[in-house]
Short mmCIF file of C-alpha atoms and ligand atoms in Angstrom, two decimals:
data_model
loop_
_atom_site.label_atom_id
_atom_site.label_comp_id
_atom_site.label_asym_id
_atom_site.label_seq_id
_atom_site.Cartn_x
_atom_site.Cartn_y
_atom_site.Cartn_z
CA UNK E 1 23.73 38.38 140.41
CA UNK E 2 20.41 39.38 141.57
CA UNK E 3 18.28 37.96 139.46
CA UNK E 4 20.61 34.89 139.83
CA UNK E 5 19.96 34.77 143.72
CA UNK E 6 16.04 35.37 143.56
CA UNK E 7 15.54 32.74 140.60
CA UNK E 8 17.95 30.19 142.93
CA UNK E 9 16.15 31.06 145.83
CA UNK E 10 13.07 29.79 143.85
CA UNK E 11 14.66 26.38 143.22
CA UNK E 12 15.45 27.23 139.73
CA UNK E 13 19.22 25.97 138.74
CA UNK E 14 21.04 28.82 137.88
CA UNK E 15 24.86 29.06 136.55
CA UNK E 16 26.13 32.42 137.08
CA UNK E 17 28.98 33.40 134.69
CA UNK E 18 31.76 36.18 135.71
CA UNK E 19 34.89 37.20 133.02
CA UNK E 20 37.09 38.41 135.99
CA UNK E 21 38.23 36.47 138.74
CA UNK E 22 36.66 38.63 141.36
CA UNK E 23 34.19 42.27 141.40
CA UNK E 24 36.91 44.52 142.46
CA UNK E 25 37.19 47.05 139.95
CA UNK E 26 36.60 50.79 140.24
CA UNK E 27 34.63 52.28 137.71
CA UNK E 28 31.62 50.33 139.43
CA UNK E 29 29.19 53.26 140.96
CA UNK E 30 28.11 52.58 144.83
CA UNK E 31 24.72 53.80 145.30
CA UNK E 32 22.26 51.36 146.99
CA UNK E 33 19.26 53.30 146.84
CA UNK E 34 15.85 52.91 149.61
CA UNK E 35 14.01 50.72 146.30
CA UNK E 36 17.25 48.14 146.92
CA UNK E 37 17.31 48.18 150.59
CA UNK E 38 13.54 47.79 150.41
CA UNK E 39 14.10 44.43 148.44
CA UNK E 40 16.82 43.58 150.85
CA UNK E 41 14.18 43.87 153.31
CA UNK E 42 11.80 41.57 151.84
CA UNK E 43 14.24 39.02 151.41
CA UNK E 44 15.16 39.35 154.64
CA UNK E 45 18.66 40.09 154.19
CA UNK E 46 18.60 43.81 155.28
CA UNK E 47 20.24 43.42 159.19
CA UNK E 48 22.85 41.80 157.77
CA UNK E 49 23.49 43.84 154.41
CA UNK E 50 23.49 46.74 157.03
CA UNK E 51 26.28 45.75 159.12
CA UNK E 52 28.55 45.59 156.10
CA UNK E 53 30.79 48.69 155.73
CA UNK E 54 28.31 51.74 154.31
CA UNK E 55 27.64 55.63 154.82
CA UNK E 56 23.96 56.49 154.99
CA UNK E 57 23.16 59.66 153.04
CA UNK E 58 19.69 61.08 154.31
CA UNK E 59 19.95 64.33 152.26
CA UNK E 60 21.47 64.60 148.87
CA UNK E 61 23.42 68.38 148.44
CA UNK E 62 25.36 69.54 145.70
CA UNK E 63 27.60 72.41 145.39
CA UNK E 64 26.18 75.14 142.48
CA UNK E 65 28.72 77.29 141.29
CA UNK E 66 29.92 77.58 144.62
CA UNK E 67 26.54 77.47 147.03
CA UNK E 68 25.58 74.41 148.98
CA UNK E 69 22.04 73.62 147.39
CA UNK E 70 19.81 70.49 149.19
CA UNK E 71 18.56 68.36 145.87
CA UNK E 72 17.15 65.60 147.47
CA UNK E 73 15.74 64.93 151.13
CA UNK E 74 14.92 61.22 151.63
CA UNK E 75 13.46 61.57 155.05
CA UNK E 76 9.89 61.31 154.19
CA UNK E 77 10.17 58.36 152.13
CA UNK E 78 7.81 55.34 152.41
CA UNK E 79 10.25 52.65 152.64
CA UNK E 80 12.21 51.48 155.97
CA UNK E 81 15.36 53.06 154.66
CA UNK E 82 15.65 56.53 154.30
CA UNK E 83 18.62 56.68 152.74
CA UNK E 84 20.95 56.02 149.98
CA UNK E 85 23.57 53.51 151.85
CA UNK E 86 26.99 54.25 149.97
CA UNK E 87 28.73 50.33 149.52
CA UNK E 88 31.70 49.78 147.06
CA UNK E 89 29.60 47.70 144.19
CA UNK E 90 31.91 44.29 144.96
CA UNK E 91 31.36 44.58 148.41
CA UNK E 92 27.55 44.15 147.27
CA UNK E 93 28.12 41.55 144.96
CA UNK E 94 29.89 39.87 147.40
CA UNK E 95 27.13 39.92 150.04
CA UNK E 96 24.71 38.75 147.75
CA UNK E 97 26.61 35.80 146.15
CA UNK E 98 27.88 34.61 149.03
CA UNK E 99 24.29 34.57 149.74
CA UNK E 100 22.79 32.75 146.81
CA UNK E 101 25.87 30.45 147.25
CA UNK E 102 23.32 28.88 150.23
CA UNK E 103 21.01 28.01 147.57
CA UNK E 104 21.42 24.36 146.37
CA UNK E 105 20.64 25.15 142.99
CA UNK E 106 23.14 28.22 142.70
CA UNK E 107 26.32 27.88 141.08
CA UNK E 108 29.10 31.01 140.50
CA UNK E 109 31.31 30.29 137.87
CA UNK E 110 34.27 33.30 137.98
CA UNK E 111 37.09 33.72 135.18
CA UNK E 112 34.46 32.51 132.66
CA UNK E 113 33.91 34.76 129.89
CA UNK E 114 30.77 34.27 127.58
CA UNK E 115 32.15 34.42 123.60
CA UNK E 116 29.26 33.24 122.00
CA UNK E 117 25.85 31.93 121.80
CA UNK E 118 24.24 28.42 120.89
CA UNK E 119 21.78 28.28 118.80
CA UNK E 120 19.25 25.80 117.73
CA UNK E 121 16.46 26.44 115.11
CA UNK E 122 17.03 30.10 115.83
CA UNK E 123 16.42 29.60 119.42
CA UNK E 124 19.27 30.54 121.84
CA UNK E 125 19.98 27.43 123.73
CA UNK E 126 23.30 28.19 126.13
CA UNK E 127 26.33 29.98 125.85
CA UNK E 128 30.20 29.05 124.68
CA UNK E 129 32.84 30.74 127.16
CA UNK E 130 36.24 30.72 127.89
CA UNK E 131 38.10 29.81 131.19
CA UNK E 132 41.62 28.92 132.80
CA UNK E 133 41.27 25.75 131.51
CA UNK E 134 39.76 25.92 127.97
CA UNK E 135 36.29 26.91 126.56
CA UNK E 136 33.01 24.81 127.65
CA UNK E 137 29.27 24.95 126.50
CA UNK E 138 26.54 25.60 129.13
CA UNK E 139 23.15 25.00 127.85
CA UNK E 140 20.25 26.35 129.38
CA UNK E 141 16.36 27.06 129.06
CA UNK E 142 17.21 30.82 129.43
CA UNK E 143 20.06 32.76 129.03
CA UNK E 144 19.70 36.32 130.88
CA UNK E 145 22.13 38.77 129.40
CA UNK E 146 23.23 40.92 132.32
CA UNK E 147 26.87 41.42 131.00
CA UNK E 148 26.59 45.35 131.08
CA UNK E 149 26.91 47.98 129.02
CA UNK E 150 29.75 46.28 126.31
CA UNK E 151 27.48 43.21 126.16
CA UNK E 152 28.73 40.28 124.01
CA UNK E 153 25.52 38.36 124.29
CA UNK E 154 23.17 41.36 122.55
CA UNK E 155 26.13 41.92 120.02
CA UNK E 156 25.84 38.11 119.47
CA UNK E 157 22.42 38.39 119.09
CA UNK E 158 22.93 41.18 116.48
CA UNK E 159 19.79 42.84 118.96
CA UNK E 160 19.26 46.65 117.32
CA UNK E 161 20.71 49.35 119.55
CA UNK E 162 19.71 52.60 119.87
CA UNK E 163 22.42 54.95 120.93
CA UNK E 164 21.31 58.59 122.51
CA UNK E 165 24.14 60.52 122.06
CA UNK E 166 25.88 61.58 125.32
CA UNK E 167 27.86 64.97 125.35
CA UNK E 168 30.10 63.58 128.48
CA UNK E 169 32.90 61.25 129.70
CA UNK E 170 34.11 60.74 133.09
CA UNK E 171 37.78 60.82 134.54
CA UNK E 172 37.99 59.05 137.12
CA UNK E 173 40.45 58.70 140.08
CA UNK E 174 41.01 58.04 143.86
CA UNK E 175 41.95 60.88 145.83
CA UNK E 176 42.90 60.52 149.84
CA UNK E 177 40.77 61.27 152.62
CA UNK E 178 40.98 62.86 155.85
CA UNK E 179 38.88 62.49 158.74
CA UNK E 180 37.40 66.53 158.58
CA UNK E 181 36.75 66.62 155.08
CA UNK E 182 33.06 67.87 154.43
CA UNK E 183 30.37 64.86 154.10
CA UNK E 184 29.10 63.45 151.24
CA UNK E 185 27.70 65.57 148.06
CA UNK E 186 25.59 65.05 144.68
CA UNK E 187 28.40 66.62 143.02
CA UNK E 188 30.36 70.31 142.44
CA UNK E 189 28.60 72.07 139.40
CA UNK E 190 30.27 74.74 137.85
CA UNK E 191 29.42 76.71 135.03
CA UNK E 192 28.88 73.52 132.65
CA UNK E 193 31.12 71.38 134.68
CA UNK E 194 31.01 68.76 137.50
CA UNK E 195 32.74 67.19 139.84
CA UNK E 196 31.55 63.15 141.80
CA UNK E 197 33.29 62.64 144.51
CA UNK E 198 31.98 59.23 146.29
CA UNK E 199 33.00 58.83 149.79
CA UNK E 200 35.21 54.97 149.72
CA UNK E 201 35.83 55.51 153.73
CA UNK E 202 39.28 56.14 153.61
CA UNK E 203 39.31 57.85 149.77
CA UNK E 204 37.27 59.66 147.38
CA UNK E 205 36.29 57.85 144.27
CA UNK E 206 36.46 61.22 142.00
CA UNK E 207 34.68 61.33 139.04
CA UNK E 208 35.45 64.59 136.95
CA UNK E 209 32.69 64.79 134.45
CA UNK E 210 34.66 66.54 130.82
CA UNK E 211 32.98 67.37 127.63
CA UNK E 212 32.90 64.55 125.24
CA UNK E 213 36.10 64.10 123.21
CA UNK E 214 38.08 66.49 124.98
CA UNK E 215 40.73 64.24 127.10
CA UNK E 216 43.18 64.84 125.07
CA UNK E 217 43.03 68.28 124.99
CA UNK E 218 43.03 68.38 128.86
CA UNK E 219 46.34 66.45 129.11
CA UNK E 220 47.66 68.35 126.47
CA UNK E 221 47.33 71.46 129.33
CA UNK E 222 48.90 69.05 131.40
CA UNK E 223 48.65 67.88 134.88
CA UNK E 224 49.09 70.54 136.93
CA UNK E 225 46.15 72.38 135.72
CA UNK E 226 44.12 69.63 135.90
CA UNK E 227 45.27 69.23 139.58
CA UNK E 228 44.10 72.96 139.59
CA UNK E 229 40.59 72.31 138.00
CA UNK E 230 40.15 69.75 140.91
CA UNK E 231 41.02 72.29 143.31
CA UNK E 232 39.17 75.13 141.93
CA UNK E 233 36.10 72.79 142.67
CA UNK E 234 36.84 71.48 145.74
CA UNK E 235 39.23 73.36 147.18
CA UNK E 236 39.82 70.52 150.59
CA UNK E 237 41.67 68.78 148.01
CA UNK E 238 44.32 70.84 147.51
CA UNK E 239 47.57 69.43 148.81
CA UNK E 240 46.11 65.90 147.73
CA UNK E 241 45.83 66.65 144.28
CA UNK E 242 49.29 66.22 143.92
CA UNK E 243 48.70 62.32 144.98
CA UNK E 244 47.88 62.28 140.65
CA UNK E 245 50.93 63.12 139.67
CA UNK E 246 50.85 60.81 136.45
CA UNK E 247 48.11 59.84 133.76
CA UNK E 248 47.74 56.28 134.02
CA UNK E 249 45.97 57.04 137.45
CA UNK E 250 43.08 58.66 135.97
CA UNK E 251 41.52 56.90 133.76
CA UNK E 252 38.98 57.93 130.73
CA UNK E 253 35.00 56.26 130.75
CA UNK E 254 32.74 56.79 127.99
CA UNK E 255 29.36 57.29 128.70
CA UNK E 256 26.98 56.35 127.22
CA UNK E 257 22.85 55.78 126.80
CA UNK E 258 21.10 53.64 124.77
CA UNK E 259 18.96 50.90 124.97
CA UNK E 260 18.02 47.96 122.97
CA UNK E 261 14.68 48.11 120.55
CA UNK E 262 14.05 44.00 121.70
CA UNK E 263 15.18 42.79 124.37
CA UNK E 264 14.34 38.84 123.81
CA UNK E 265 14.39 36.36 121.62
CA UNK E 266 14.06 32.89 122.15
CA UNK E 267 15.89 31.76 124.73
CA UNK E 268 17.64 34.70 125.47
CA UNK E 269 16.50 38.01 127.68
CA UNK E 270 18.67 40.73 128.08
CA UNK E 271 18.64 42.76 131.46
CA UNK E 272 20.20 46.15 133.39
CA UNK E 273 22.80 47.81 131.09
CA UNK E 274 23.05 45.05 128.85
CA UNK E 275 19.80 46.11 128.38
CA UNK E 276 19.94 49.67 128.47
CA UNK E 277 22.95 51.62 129.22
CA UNK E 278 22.80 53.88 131.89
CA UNK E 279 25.16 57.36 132.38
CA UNK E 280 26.12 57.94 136.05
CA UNK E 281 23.52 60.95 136.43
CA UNK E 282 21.08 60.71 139.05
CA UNK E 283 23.55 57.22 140.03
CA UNK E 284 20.61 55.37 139.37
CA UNK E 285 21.77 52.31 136.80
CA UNK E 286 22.95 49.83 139.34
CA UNK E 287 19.01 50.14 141.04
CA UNK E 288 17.35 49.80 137.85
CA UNK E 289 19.77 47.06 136.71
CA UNK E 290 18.38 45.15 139.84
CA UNK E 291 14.96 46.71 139.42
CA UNK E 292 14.50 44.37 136.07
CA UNK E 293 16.45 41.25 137.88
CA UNK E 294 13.70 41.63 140.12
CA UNK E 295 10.96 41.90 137.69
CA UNK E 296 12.76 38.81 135.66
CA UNK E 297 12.11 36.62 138.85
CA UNK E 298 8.65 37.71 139.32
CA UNK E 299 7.34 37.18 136.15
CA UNK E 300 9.50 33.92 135.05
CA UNK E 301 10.65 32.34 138.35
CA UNK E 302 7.12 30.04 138.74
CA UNK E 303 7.60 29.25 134.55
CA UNK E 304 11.25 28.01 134.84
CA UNK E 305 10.83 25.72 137.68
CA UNK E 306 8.98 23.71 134.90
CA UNK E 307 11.35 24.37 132.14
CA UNK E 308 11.80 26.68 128.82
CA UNK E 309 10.02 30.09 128.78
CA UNK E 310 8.23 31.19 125.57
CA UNK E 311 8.79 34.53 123.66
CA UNK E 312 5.86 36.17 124.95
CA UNK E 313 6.58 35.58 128.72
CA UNK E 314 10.35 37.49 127.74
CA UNK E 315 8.54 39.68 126.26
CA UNK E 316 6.33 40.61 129.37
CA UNK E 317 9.53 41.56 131.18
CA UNK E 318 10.43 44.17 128.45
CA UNK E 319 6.99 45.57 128.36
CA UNK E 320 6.75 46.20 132.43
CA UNK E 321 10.31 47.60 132.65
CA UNK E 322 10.51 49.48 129.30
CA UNK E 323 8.87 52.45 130.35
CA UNK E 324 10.74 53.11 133.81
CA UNK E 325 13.40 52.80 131.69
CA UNK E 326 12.71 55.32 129.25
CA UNK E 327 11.46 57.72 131.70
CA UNK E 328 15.16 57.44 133.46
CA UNK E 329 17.16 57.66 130.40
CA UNK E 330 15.05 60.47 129.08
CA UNK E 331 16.23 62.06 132.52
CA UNK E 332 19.29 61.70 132.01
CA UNK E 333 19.66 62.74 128.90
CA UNK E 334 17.67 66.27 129.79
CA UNK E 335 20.61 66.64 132.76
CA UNK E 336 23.51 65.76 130.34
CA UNK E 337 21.64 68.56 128.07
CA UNK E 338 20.47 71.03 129.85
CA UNK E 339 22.15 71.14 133.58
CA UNK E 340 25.59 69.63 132.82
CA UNK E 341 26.78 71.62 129.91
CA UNK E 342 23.61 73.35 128.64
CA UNK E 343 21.13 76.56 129.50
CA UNK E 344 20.23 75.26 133.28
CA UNK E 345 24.70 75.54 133.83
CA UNK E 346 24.27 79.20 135.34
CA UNK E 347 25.55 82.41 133.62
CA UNK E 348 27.44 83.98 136.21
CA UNK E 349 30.04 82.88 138.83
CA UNK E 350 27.58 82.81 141.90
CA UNK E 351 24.34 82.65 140.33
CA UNK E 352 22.28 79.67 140.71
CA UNK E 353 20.16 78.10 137.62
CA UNK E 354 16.69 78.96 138.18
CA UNK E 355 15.43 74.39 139.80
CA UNK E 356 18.46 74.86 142.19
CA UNK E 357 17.16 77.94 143.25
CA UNK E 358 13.21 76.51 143.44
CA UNK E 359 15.21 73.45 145.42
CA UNK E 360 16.46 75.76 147.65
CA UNK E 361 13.73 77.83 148.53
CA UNK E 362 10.87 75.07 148.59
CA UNK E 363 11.93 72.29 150.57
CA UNK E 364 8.69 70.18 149.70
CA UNK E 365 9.76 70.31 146.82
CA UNK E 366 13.14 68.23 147.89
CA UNK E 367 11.03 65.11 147.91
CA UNK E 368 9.95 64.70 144.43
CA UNK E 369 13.81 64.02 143.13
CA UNK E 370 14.10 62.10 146.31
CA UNK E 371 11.17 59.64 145.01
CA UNK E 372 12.64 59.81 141.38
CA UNK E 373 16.37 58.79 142.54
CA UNK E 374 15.13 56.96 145.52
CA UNK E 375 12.71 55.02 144.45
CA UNK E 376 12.58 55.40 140.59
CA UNK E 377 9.16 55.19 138.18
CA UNK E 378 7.70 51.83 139.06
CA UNK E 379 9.74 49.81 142.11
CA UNK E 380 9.55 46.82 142.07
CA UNK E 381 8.80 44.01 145.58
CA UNK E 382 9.64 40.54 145.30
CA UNK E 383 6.97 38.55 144.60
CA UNK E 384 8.97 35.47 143.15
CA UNK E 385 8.49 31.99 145.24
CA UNK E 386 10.77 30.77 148.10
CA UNK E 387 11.50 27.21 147.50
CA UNK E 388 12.43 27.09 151.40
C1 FAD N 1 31.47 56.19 135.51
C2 FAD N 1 30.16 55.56 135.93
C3 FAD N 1 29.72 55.72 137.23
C4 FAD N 1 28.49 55.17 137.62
N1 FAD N 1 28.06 55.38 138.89
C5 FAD N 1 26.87 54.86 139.28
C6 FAD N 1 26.39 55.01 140.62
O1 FAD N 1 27.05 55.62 141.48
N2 FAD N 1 25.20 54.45 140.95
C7 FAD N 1 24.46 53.74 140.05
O2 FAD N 1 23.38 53.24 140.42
N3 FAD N 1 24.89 53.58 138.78
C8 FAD N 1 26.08 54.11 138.38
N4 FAD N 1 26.51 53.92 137.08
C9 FAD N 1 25.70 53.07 136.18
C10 FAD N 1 25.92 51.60 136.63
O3 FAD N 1 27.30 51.31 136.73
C11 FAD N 1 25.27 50.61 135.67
O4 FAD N 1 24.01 51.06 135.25
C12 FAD N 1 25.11 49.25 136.40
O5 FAD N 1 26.37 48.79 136.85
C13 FAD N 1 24.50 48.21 135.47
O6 FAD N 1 24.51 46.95 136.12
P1 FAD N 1 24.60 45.61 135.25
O7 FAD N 1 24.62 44.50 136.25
O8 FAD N 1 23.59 45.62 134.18
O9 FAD N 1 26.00 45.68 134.52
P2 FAD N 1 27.54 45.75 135.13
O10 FAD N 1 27.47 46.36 136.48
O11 FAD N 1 28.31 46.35 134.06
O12 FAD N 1 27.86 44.22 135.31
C14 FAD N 1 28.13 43.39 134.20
C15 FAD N 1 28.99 42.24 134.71
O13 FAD N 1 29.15 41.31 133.65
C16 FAD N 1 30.52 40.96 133.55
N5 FAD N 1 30.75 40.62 132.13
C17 FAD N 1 30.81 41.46 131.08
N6 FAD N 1 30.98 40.79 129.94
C18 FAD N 1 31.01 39.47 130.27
C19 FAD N 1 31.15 38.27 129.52
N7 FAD N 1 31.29 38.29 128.19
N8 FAD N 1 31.15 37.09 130.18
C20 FAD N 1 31.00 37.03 131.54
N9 FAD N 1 30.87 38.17 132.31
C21 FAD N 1 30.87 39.36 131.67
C22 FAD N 1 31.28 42.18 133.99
O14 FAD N 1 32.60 41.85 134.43
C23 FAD N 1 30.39 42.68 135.13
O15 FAD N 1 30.71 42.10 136.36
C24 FAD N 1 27.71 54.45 136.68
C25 FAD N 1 28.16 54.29 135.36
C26 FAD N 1 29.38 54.85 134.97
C27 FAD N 1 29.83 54.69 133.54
#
C-alpha cells in the first residue's frame, strides 16, 4: 500500500491488488514506529494520521521473570515522534489508501487474489487473479510483490528462499480490558517464555510465544492450565482468562524468517515479507516492510513515469535494503536463540539475564535498542517526486 501511494503520488498508474475484501484481520502486528511517523511527516500526512485512534509508547518495559525492566527509551530520538504510536494495522491501511485513493492515477482493487504471473520472453509482464466475478489479466511495466510472508508471486517466480529456522510460534488471542490495567509492555519473559500483550483500546491482542511444535501438547494439558500459564504471567488477567474458554479462539501462527537470495527479475520486484519474512521480535516487520516501499519509490518512481524498469535498477533496491535487512533478521534470530528460549532466559525465578540487568542499571544505554527498534539500520526519507 505504501509503495502504492508514494509511486501514485508521483503520477505513476498504479493498480493495487487485495485477496480479502477488507484489512481487518488480527494476526496483523500494530507498531508504527518514529522511522514511519517520520515518513508520515514528510508526506505531510502526520496531523491527520495522529488524530486517528493510537496509544503513544515513549518507553518500552518488559517484565523479566517477574521485575519491571526499561528496554527501550525513545525520548531522545532525532525524529518529531518520540514514540512508537500503537494503531490496529487496517486502521493504517485504511488511512493510507483512502489517501492514495486522491491520487488520479491510484486504483484499489479488493477481493482480487493474484494466482499467477504473465510472462513474456522470460520477462514478467502482469499478473492473472481471481475475483467475484471471474479471473482477469493486469499487465504492467512492474509488478511489486508485497503479498507477505506466504507470497504466491515469489513461489510463482520459483525465487530461491532461504529459511532460518525459527524455534517459536505464537498463540494468539483477544483478552478484555479494563480501564486500571497496567500500561503497555515489550512483553512478560519468563524463564524461556513470553508473553505480547498489545493494547487494542478496549482488549489485549495476546500473543503467547510457545516452543515450536508444541501446540498440541499444550491443548493436550488442556485449557485450564493454559488459562493458568496466562495468569502466572500476568496475573491482572485472571478472572478474564476464562473469556477463552474454547480452542478455536486462540489461534496457532508460525513464525518464521527467511528471505529471498534475488529479489527481481524482470519485471517483477519483490518487497517487505514477501521479501523477507519477518518474526514479531523487536515488532519491527511492518516498518521495514514500508522501509523498502519507500526505497522502491525513491529509486524507481522518476524511471516508471517513463515506462519499464530494467534489471539492474530492481536490482539497486535489493542492494540498498539487503543489508538492513540482514542486520534485523540476524537480530532476531539471536533473540529467538538466545533470550527467548536460550542462555540469556535467566536461571532462577527472580534473577535477571545479565543485558536486562546492564538495561536496568545504565539508562544511556536505553537508547541504543531505542534507535535499533525505532529507527532501524538505514531509515529511509522520501525522496520520490510529487506530481502535484
Ligand atoms: C504473530 C505476528 C505478530 C507480528 N507483530 C508485529 C508488530 O507488532 N509490529 C511489526 O512491525 N511487525 C509485526 N510482525 C511482522 C509483520 O506482520 C510483517 O513483517 C509485515 O506485516 C510485513 O508487511 P507486508 O506488507 O510485507 O506483508 P503483509 O502485512 O503480510 O501484507 C500482505 C498483504 O497481501 C495480501 N495478499 C497475500 N497474498 C495475496 C495474493 N495472492 N493476492 C492479493 N493479495 C494478497 C494479504 O491479504 C495482505 O493484506 C508480526 C508478525 C507475526 C507473525
Amino acid at each position: 500500500m505504501m509503495a502504492g501511494y508514494l509511486l501514485a503520488r508521483a503520477g505513476v498508474p498504479v493498480a493495487v491488488l487485495e485477496k480479502h475484501a477488507d484489512f481487518n484481520r488480527d494476526f496483523r502486528g500494530d507498531t508504527i514506529h518514529p522511522s514511519t511517523l517520520e515518513l508520515m511527516y514528510e508526506l505531510g500526512l502526520l496531523d491527520e494520521f495522529l488524530k486517528q485512534p493510537h496509544q503513544e509508547l515513549r518507553e518500552l518495559r518488559a517484565v523479566v521473570n517477574g521485575q519491571v525492566v526499561p528496554v527501550a527509551d525513545f525520548r531522545k530520538l532525532p525524529t518529531r515522534c518520540k514514540f512508537i504510536a500503537f494503531m490496529p494495522q487496517w486502521d493504517f491501511l485504511n488511512f493510507l489508501s483512502n489517501h492514495a485513493k486522491r491520487f488520479p492515477t491510484f486504483q484499489l482493487h479488493m477481493e482480487t487474489e493474484v494466482i499467477d504471473l504473465l510472462m513474456e520472453d522470460s520477462r514478467v509482464t502482469g499478473v492473472r487473479a481471481t475475483t467475484r466475478s471471474g479471473e482477469l489479466e493486469i499487465r504492467a511495466d512492474l509488478v511489486i510483490g508485497a503479498d507477505g510472508r506466504h507470497s504466491t508471486v515469489h513461489t510463482r517466480a520459483r525465487f530461491k528462499l532461504s529459511e532460518f529456522g525459527v524455534p517459536i510460534d505464537v498463540l494468539w488471542m483477544r483478552i478484555s480490558k479494563k480501564q486500571d490495567d497496567p500500561k503497555q509492555t515489550l512483553g512478560f519473559f519468563r524463564h524461556g517464555k513470553l508473553v505480547v500483550l498489545l493494547d487494542r483500546d478496549d482488549y489485549w491482542q495476546c500473543g503467547f510465544v510457545i516452543p515450536k511444535g508444541q501446540f498440541d501438547e499444550i491443548k493436550a494439558r488442556g485449557l485450564a492450565q493454559f488459562q493458568n500459564d496466562i495468569v502466572s504471567f500476568a496475573g491482572f488477567l485472571r478472572g478474564r482468562v476464562s473469556e477463552l474458554d474454547d480452542w478455536s479462539k486462540i489461534k496457532l501462527l508460525t513464525v518464521q524468517v527467511n528471505r529471498l537470495t534475488n529479489w527481481c527479475c524482470e519485471g517483477l520486484l519483490c518487497i517487505g515479507d514477501s521479501a523477507h519474512a519477518m518474526s514479531p521480535a523487536g515488532g519491527v516487520g511492518i516498518n521495514l516492510a514500508i522501509q523498502d516501499a519507500v526505497a522502491t519509490a525513491n529509486l524507481l518512481a522518476e524511471k516508471l513515469q517513463r515506462g519499464p524498469v530494467h534489471i539492474g535498477d530492481l536490482r539497486t533496491v535489493q542492494a540498498r535494503r539487503e543489508w538492513p535487512t540482514r542486520l534485523i533478521q540476524g537480530m532476531q534470530i539471536f533473540i529467538h536463540r538466545r533470550v527467548v528460549t536460550g542462555r540469556m532466559s535467566g536461571e532462577t525465578k527472580t534473577s535477571l539475564p545479565f543485558v536486562f540487568r546492564l538495561l536496568k542499571w545504565f539508562p544511556i544505554l536505553r537508547q541504543l535498542p531505542a534507535r535499533f527498534i525505532g529507527l532501524g539500520p538505514r531509515p529511509e526519507h522520501v525522496r520520490s517526486p510529487s506530481a502535484a
